[in-house]
GROMACS .gro file of C-alpha atoms in nm:
model
  162
    1MET     CA    1   2.016  -5.100  -1.856
    2PRO     CA    2   1.917  -5.425  -1.962
    3TYR     CA    3   1.652  -5.560  -2.165
    4ILE     CA    4   1.305  -5.677  -1.963
    5SER     CA    5   0.981  -5.725  -2.218
    6ASP     CA    6   0.689  -5.672  -1.986
    7SER     CA    7   0.604  -5.980  -2.178
    8ALA     CA    8   0.814  -6.166  -2.004
    9ASN     CA    9   0.545  -6.252  -1.774
   10LEU     CA   10   0.331  -6.450  -1.941
   11TYR     CA   11   0.593  -6.679  -1.954
   12ARG     CA   12   0.610  -6.722  -1.609
   13VAL     CA   13   0.504  -7.069  -1.435
   14GLU     CA   14   0.218  -7.011  -1.117
   15THR     CA   15   0.363  -7.211  -0.828
   16ALA     CA   16   0.254  -7.351  -0.488
   17GLN     CA   17   0.394  -7.439  -0.162
   18LYS     CA   18   0.332  -7.791  -0.022
   19ALA     CA   19   0.563  -7.837   0.390
   20VAL     CA   20   0.739  -8.126   0.386
   21ILE     CA   21   0.949  -8.284   0.580
   22LEU     CA   22   1.269  -8.521   0.449
   23THR     CA   23   1.468  -8.729   0.537
   24MET     CA   24   1.787  -8.817   0.369
   25LEU     CA   25   2.020  -9.085   0.347
   26GLY     CA   26   2.296  -8.951   0.609
   27GLY     CA   27   1.945  -8.992   0.849
   28GLU     CA   28   1.912  -8.554   0.879
   29GLU     CA   29   1.590  -8.373   0.923
   30LEU     CA   30   1.482  -8.195   0.611
   31ARG     CA   31   1.160  -7.943   0.724
   32GLY     CA   32   1.111  -7.693   0.441
   33LYS     CA   33   0.859  -7.618   0.133
   34VAL     CA   34   0.873  -7.767  -0.213
   35PHE     CA   35   0.718  -7.558  -0.506
   36ILE     CA   36   0.476  -7.739  -0.684
   37HIS     CA   37   0.317  -7.706  -1.027
   38PRO     CA   38   0.039  -7.731  -1.220
   39SER     CA   39  -0.015  -8.077  -1.312
   40SER     CA   40   0.083  -8.272  -1.627
   41TYR     CA   41  -0.201  -8.523  -1.548
   42ARG     CA   42  -0.482  -8.344  -1.408
   43PRO     CA   43  -0.609  -8.016  -1.579
   44PHE     CA   44  -0.624  -7.719  -1.405
   45GLU     CA   45  -0.493  -7.899  -1.033
   46LEU     CA   46  -0.154  -7.894  -0.953
   47GLU     CA   47   0.048  -8.224  -0.892
   48ASP     CA   48   0.105  -8.354  -0.560
   49VAL     CA   49   0.425  -8.414  -0.381
   50SER     CA   50   0.493  -8.743  -0.547
   51GLU     CA   51   0.459  -8.650  -0.907
   52LEU     CA   52   0.760  -8.328  -0.777
   53LEU     CA   53   0.939  -8.663  -0.669
   54ASN     CA   54   0.913  -8.846  -0.954
   55SER     CA   55   0.965  -8.671  -1.181
   56GLY     CA   56   1.288  -8.705  -1.398
   57THR     CA   57   1.466  -8.390  -1.291
   58PRO     CA   58   1.704  -8.496  -0.997
   59PHE     CA   59   1.703  -8.212  -0.852
   60PHE     CA   60   1.495  -7.972  -0.679
   61PRO     CA   61   1.465  -7.719  -0.437
   62LEU     CA   62   1.289  -7.676  -0.078
   63GLU     CA   63   1.291  -7.372   0.128
   64LEU     CA   64   1.397  -7.464   0.487
   65GLU     CA   65   1.185  -7.334   0.795
   66THR     CA   66   1.515  -7.059   0.888
   67GLY     CA   67   1.356  -6.880   0.465
   68GLU     CA   68   1.703  -6.995   0.287
   69VAL     CA   69   1.631  -7.259   0.010
   70VAL     CA   70   1.820  -7.526  -0.095
   71ILE     CA   71   1.936  -7.775  -0.449
   72VAL     CA   72   1.799  -8.097  -0.299
   73SER     CA   73   1.905  -8.453  -0.462
   74LYS     CA   74   1.676  -8.656  -0.544
   75GLN     CA   75   1.872  -8.971  -0.483
   76ARG     CA   76   1.977  -8.849  -0.174
   77VAL     CA   77   1.619  -8.812  -0.002
   78ALA     CA   78   1.551  -9.158   0.174
   79GLU     CA   79   1.195  -9.055   0.283
   80ALA     CA   80   0.947  -8.731   0.208
   81ALA     CA   81   0.635  -8.673   0.486
   82ALA     CA   82   0.293  -8.528   0.350
   83ASN     CA   83   0.064  -8.417   0.571
   84ARG     CA   84  -0.284  -8.518   0.368
   85GLY     CA   85  -0.526  -8.266   0.586
   86ASP     CA   86  -0.349  -8.020   0.305
   87ASP     CA   87  -0.339  -8.219   0.028
   88ALA     CA   88  -0.020  -8.250  -0.041
   89SER     CA   89   0.029  -8.578  -0.174
   90GLU     CA   90  -0.367  -8.688  -0.212
   91PRO     CA   91  -0.448  -9.055  -0.440
   92PRO     CA   92  -0.517  -8.903  -0.834
   93ARG     CA   93  -0.916  -8.852  -0.797
   94GLY     CA   94  -1.068  -9.104  -1.005
   95ALA     CA   95  -1.215  -9.457  -1.043
   96PRO     CA   96  -1.094  -9.577  -0.729
   97SER     CA   97  -0.837  -9.827  -0.705
   98PRO     CA   98  -0.742 -10.117  -0.477
   99THR     CA   99  -0.581 -10.100  -0.191
  100ALA     CA  100  -0.348 -10.326   0.000
  101LEU     CA  101  -0.194 -10.307   0.383
  102LEU     CA  102   0.176 -10.334   0.409
  103GLN     CA  103   0.497 -10.380   0.666
  104ILE     CA  104   0.802 -10.239   0.483
  105VAL     CA  105   1.120 -10.307   0.616
  106LEU     CA  106   1.357 -10.122   0.475
  107VAL     CA  107   1.787 -10.119   0.450
  108GLY     CA  108   1.866 -10.103   0.792
  109GLY     CA  109   1.561 -10.250   0.996
  110GLU     CA  110   1.346  -9.882   1.027
  111VAL     CA  111   0.990 -10.042   0.923
  112ARG     CA  112   0.701  -9.894   0.855
  113LEU     CA  113   0.294  -9.891   0.783
  114GLY     CA  114   0.021  -9.822   0.552
  115SER     CA  115  -0.145  -9.867   0.270
  116ILE     CA  116  -0.074  -9.877  -0.148
  117ARG     CA  117  -0.336  -9.816  -0.426
  118LEU     CA  118  -0.256 -10.067  -0.587
  119GLU     CA  119  -0.318  -9.929  -1.027
  120ALA     CA  120  -0.313 -10.271  -1.152
  121PRO     CA  121  -0.593 -10.381  -1.309
  122PRO     CA  122  -0.793 -10.563  -1.078
  123HIS     CA  123  -0.724 -10.878  -1.270
  124ARG     CA  124  -0.382 -10.806  -1.161
  125ALA     CA  125  -0.416 -10.633  -0.847
  126ARG     CA  126  -0.106 -10.801  -0.619
  127VAL     CA  127   0.117 -10.654  -0.466
  128LEU     CA  128   0.422 -10.808  -0.586
  129ASP     CA  129   0.293 -10.714  -0.961
  130TYR     CA  130   0.242 -10.359  -0.877
  131LEU     CA  131   0.574 -10.334  -0.668
  132ASN     CA  132   0.770 -10.536  -0.987
  133ALA     CA  133   0.577 -10.287  -1.275
  134LEU     CA  134   0.709  -9.984  -0.995
  135THR     CA  135   0.918  -9.784  -1.223
  136SER     CA  136   0.889  -9.483  -1.031
  137ARG     CA  137   1.205  -9.331  -0.735
  138PHE     CA  138   0.908  -9.372  -0.396
  139LEU     CA  139   0.707  -9.575  -0.380
  140THR     CA  140   0.441  -9.334  -0.132
  141LEU     CA  141   0.265  -9.535   0.124
  142TYR     CA  142  -0.092  -9.366   0.318
  143THR     CA  143  -0.111  -9.370   0.669
  144SER     CA  144  -0.396  -9.257   0.901
  145ASN     CA  145  -0.213  -8.835   0.879
  146GLU     CA  146   0.026  -8.870   0.608
  147ALA     CA  147   0.067  -9.026   0.316
  148ARG     CA  148   0.501  -9.059   0.298
  149LEU     CA  149   0.697  -9.119   0.022
  150ILE     CA  150   1.013  -9.431   0.048
  151ASN     CA  151   1.285  -9.464  -0.203
  152SER     CA  152   1.248  -9.758  -0.358
  153SER     CA  153   1.567  -9.889  -0.314
  154LEU     CA  154   1.624  -9.852  -0.046
  155ILE     CA  155   1.346 -10.092   0.029
  156ASP     CA  156   1.488 -10.440   0.145
  157ARG     CA  157   1.175 -10.646   0.178
  158VAL     CA  158   0.743 -10.634   0.198
  159ARG     CA  159   0.475 -10.812   0.400
  160PRO     CA  160   0.144 -10.793   0.288
  161LEU     CA  161  -0.089 -10.797   0.595
  162ASP     CA  162  -0.446 -10.855   0.456
   0.00000   0.00000   0.00000
């Protein structure tokens, strides 16, 4: 009989699940739920989907609608859509940051419209400065009903609309 300590549960990390739709580089769509952990940036809150996808780990688990769990490579995710109504990818709380309305053209010609939050000092709140300083794998584009996380390596060009 293997040794199991009752204190093992003390080290268990609680998670929640958030519904997402992933579009893979090959065009396949995966619908399911990702596992969200406590945020390392906001005490007592859960991380959002963008924190999960932009973290340093190369893979993450996805529970498909069938109940099967698959391990997904972040590099192979072209886009992730999360419903904003269930707080799946709400922007961080705090002082409001300037926004910019954009048209993003992806490799292959697909177009996405939405806004981004220019998380930069007000005197440097230009789209160009924000994009040039972007170090995360995914850019979060907000639409009226969802947050789309776009693999920044697949952005062909950006047109500011305001």
